[in-house]
């Protein structure tokens, strides 16, 4: 009996999916920050803030940040469970379920904020309502965690920015070596070829999309409050419907 081999989506498909998901994450994250002063698309600072509040004796705030941290992890685990350990980069799975669960969670958040609007206005800088968005972002972040030979995180840009800088530095180094060898004409070609073969283009789109989503989300929130989330909900719905209609690639069998 043969062993199943992985069939990956094209580079173009991965870039398109990653770009739209990063835009959604930037949008949602900016809205949560403007509203409650906390981020929901990444948890790097939550562990630190939970520890600081715990050390200061503010157990309530420490618990809230810890729970937001756990909510994100829970969301990532749900996606991995639904995709059977694969990622959306594989053509052998459909990511329809986590996409629509994310849509549901963001919608639930909007409803809860609307119902508890008076309480939210008088609440502290962090609300338990943001746990719902943290789960949604955890779901999304695990969806395309590896694609086109590179690790991708669509809900935050720390790793993406690191890889972006590393790839750019490597390309500059190769071009510099060509210049030192007096191969002036090859320097530009070597620089471009190195970036083309790396994940530089992919990461460029992720960075731009996340930043654009944050700008759009902030402006939309100032104009329409939490109804601004209708934007990412619409984008995710279109992505989910498109993925639902996609025909799965056949599984290859290796001899």
XYZ file of C-alpha atoms in Angstrom:
255
model
C 0.000 0.000 0.000
C 1.411 3.402 -0.986
C 2.102 6.359 1.194
C 0.054 9.481 0.634
C 2.068 12.504 -0.480
C 1.198 16.095 0.230
C -0.327 18.225 -2.526
C 0.102 21.912 -1.854
C -1.803 24.859 -3.208
C -0.007 27.092 -5.656
C 2.129 29.973 -4.441
C -0.431 32.390 -5.853
C -3.280 30.743 -3.928
C -1.303 30.852 -0.687
C -0.420 34.514 -1.168
C -4.039 35.428 -1.875
C -5.353 33.530 1.139
C -2.608 34.792 3.445
C -3.085 38.379 2.310
C -6.838 38.414 2.909
C -6.489 36.682 6.278
C -3.803 39.149 7.371
C -6.054 42.044 6.343
C -8.879 40.578 8.433
C -6.586 40.103 11.430
C -5.278 43.661 11.263
C -8.850 44.892 11.025
C -10.160 42.884 13.977
C -7.100 43.585 16.104
C -7.315 47.354 15.638
C -11.015 47.385 16.524
C -10.396 45.425 19.732
C -7.557 47.759 20.681
C -9.467 50.983 20.006
C -12.456 49.624 21.925
C -10.813 47.876 24.880
C -7.110 48.733 24.755
C -6.036 45.132 24.204
C -4.812 43.079 21.270
C -6.535 39.852 20.283
C -4.562 38.704 17.241
C -1.403 37.770 19.141
C -0.507 36.802 22.696
C 3.172 37.721 23.000
C 2.481 40.429 25.553
C -0.358 38.723 27.390
C 1.858 36.303 29.295
C 4.105 39.188 30.373
C 1.199 41.428 31.358
C -0.454 38.581 33.273
C 2.784 38.013 35.194
C 3.229 41.723 35.925
C -0.319 42.107 37.228
C 0.094 38.943 39.301
C 3.297 40.311 40.830
C 1.491 43.600 41.600
C -1.286 41.701 43.332
C -3.903 42.553 40.702
C -5.202 39.015 40.375
C -8.299 39.989 38.376
C -6.310 41.614 35.562
C -3.749 38.818 35.648
C -6.524 36.260 35.246
C -8.093 38.169 32.347
C -4.829 38.326 30.404
C -4.127 34.682 31.148
C -7.576 33.677 29.887
C -7.085 35.696 26.701
C -3.812 33.840 26.218
C -5.582 30.502 26.674
C -8.460 31.532 24.379
C -6.010 32.087 21.520
C -4.378 28.691 22.125
C -7.783 27.039 22.230
C -8.722 28.526 18.866
C -5.494 27.284 17.265
C -6.147 23.816 18.654
C -9.660 23.755 17.198
C -8.343 24.512 13.705
C -5.702 21.793 13.927
C -8.384 19.347 15.057
C -10.757 20.279 12.238
C -8.039 20.123 9.555
C -6.686 16.819 10.908
C -3.285 18.349 11.590
C -2.921 19.757 8.067
C -2.969 23.434 7.139
C -4.942 25.337 4.532
C -1.829 25.206 2.315
C -2.664 21.565 1.558
C -5.045 21.002 -1.334
C -6.194 17.783 0.314
C -8.228 19.531 3.001
C -10.917 22.174 3.115
C -10.719 24.979 5.656
C -14.410 25.835 5.337
C -15.239 24.824 8.914
C -12.690 27.022 10.746
C -13.504 29.968 8.467
C -17.223 29.831 9.231
C -16.573 29.253 12.934
C -14.457 32.401 12.858
C -17.312 34.263 11.162
C -19.694 32.976 13.846
C -17.401 34.060 16.680
C -16.923 37.579 15.318
C -20.693 37.853 14.826
C -21.303 36.649 18.381
C -18.883 39.300 19.636
C -20.825 42.004 17.783
C -24.093 40.782 19.276
C -22.696 40.594 22.812
C -21.231 44.089 22.588
C -24.581 45.389 21.362
C -26.480 43.667 24.186
C -24.070 44.819 26.897
C -23.320 48.224 25.394
C -24.009 50.174 28.587
C -21.826 47.819 30.644
C -19.041 47.913 28.064
C -18.860 51.712 28.144
C -18.313 51.681 31.895
C -15.955 48.681 31.887
C -12.223 48.624 32.472
C -9.635 48.609 29.642
C -10.074 44.873 29.146
C -13.343 43.008 28.738
C -14.099 39.299 28.810
C -15.878 39.859 25.473
C -12.494 40.026 23.772
C -11.982 36.330 24.603
C -14.356 35.555 21.736
C -12.169 37.457 19.278
C -9.030 35.843 20.693
C -10.463 32.388 19.940
C -11.332 33.563 16.416
C -7.788 34.836 15.824
C -6.310 31.608 17.189
C -8.461 29.698 14.721
C -7.193 31.827 11.868
C -3.533 31.865 12.849
C -3.304 28.078 12.761
C -5.030 27.915 9.376
C -2.073 28.772 7.134
C 0.829 28.323 9.507
C 3.044 26.801 6.824
C 2.792 27.454 3.101
C 5.065 27.584 0.070
C 8.017 26.351 2.095
C 7.785 29.134 4.657
C 6.149 29.558 8.043
C 3.289 32.042 7.942
C 1.370 33.715 10.729
C -1.530 35.807 9.461
C -2.663 37.346 12.763
C 0.594 39.001 13.805
C 3.733 40.215 12.070
C 6.582 39.586 14.532
C 7.820 36.435 12.821
C 6.939 37.776 9.384
C 8.930 40.957 9.985
C 11.883 38.905 11.244
C 11.876 36.705 8.141
C 11.384 39.764 5.955
C 14.492 41.394 7.395
C 16.528 38.189 7.293
C 15.678 37.545 3.648
C 16.458 41.134 2.709
C 19.773 40.997 4.570
C 20.759 37.760 2.828
C 19.978 39.264 -0.568
C 22.006 42.394 0.212
C 24.920 40.226 1.346
C 24.988 38.254 -1.898
C 24.797 41.435 -3.960
C 27.579 42.985 -1.875
C 29.822 39.997 -2.533
C 29.242 40.421 -6.256
C 30.233 44.067 -6.001
C 33.407 43.193 -4.104
C 34.285 40.733 -6.862
C 33.810 43.531 -9.375
C 30.891 41.716 -10.994
C 28.846 44.885 -11.083
C 26.278 43.679 -13.585
C 25.486 40.543 -11.577
C 24.779 42.336 -8.304
C 21.242 43.419 -9.167
C 20.342 40.063 -10.698
C 21.673 38.124 -7.693
C 19.776 40.422 -5.321
C 16.455 39.941 -7.152
C 16.930 36.195 -7.654
C 17.586 35.679 -3.948
C 14.427 37.536 -2.968
C 12.370 35.734 -5.591
C 13.428 32.303 -4.327
C 12.722 33.177 -0.688
C 9.459 34.030 1.054
C 10.176 37.752 0.712
C 7.252 38.428 -1.625
C 4.879 36.393 0.524
C 5.957 38.220 3.679
C 5.741 41.591 1.947
C 2.081 40.988 1.148
C 1.368 39.812 4.712
C 2.970 42.908 6.241
C 1.180 45.275 3.880
C -2.179 43.533 4.305
C -2.021 43.468 8.118
C -1.060 47.155 8.268
C -3.750 48.128 5.772
C -6.334 46.119 7.703
C -5.400 47.903 10.927
C -5.762 51.323 9.299
C -9.062 50.383 7.703
C -10.371 48.856 10.935
C -9.503 51.921 12.994
C -11.185 54.323 10.580
C -14.219 52.051 10.207
C -14.599 51.735 13.999
C -14.506 55.501 14.451
C -17.273 55.789 11.856
C -19.462 52.783 12.671
C -18.254 51.396 16.024
C -18.359 47.600 16.190
C -20.429 47.395 13.004
C -17.050 47.879 11.348
C -16.584 44.139 11.878
C -19.082 43.565 9.080
C -16.121 44.157 6.757
C -14.005 41.185 7.905
C -17.151 39.086 8.302
C -17.999 39.691 4.638
C -14.458 38.876 3.503
C -14.356 35.660 5.522
C -17.797 34.628 4.270
C -16.699 35.005 0.637
C -13.527 33.017 1.364
C -15.553 30.304 3.100
C -18.080 29.972 0.275
C -15.294 29.815 -2.313
C -13.504 27.121 -0.340
C -16.730 25.168 0.165
C -17.235 25.005 -3.599
C -13.659 23.923 -4.276
C -13.147 20.347 -5.400
C -10.564 18.486 -3.346
C -7.390 17.405 -5.065
C -7.077 13.614 -5.428
C -4.651 11.911 -3.081
C -1.452 10.691 -4.709
C -0.107 7.271 -3.922
C 3.631 6.730 -3.923
C 4.938 3.255 -4.836
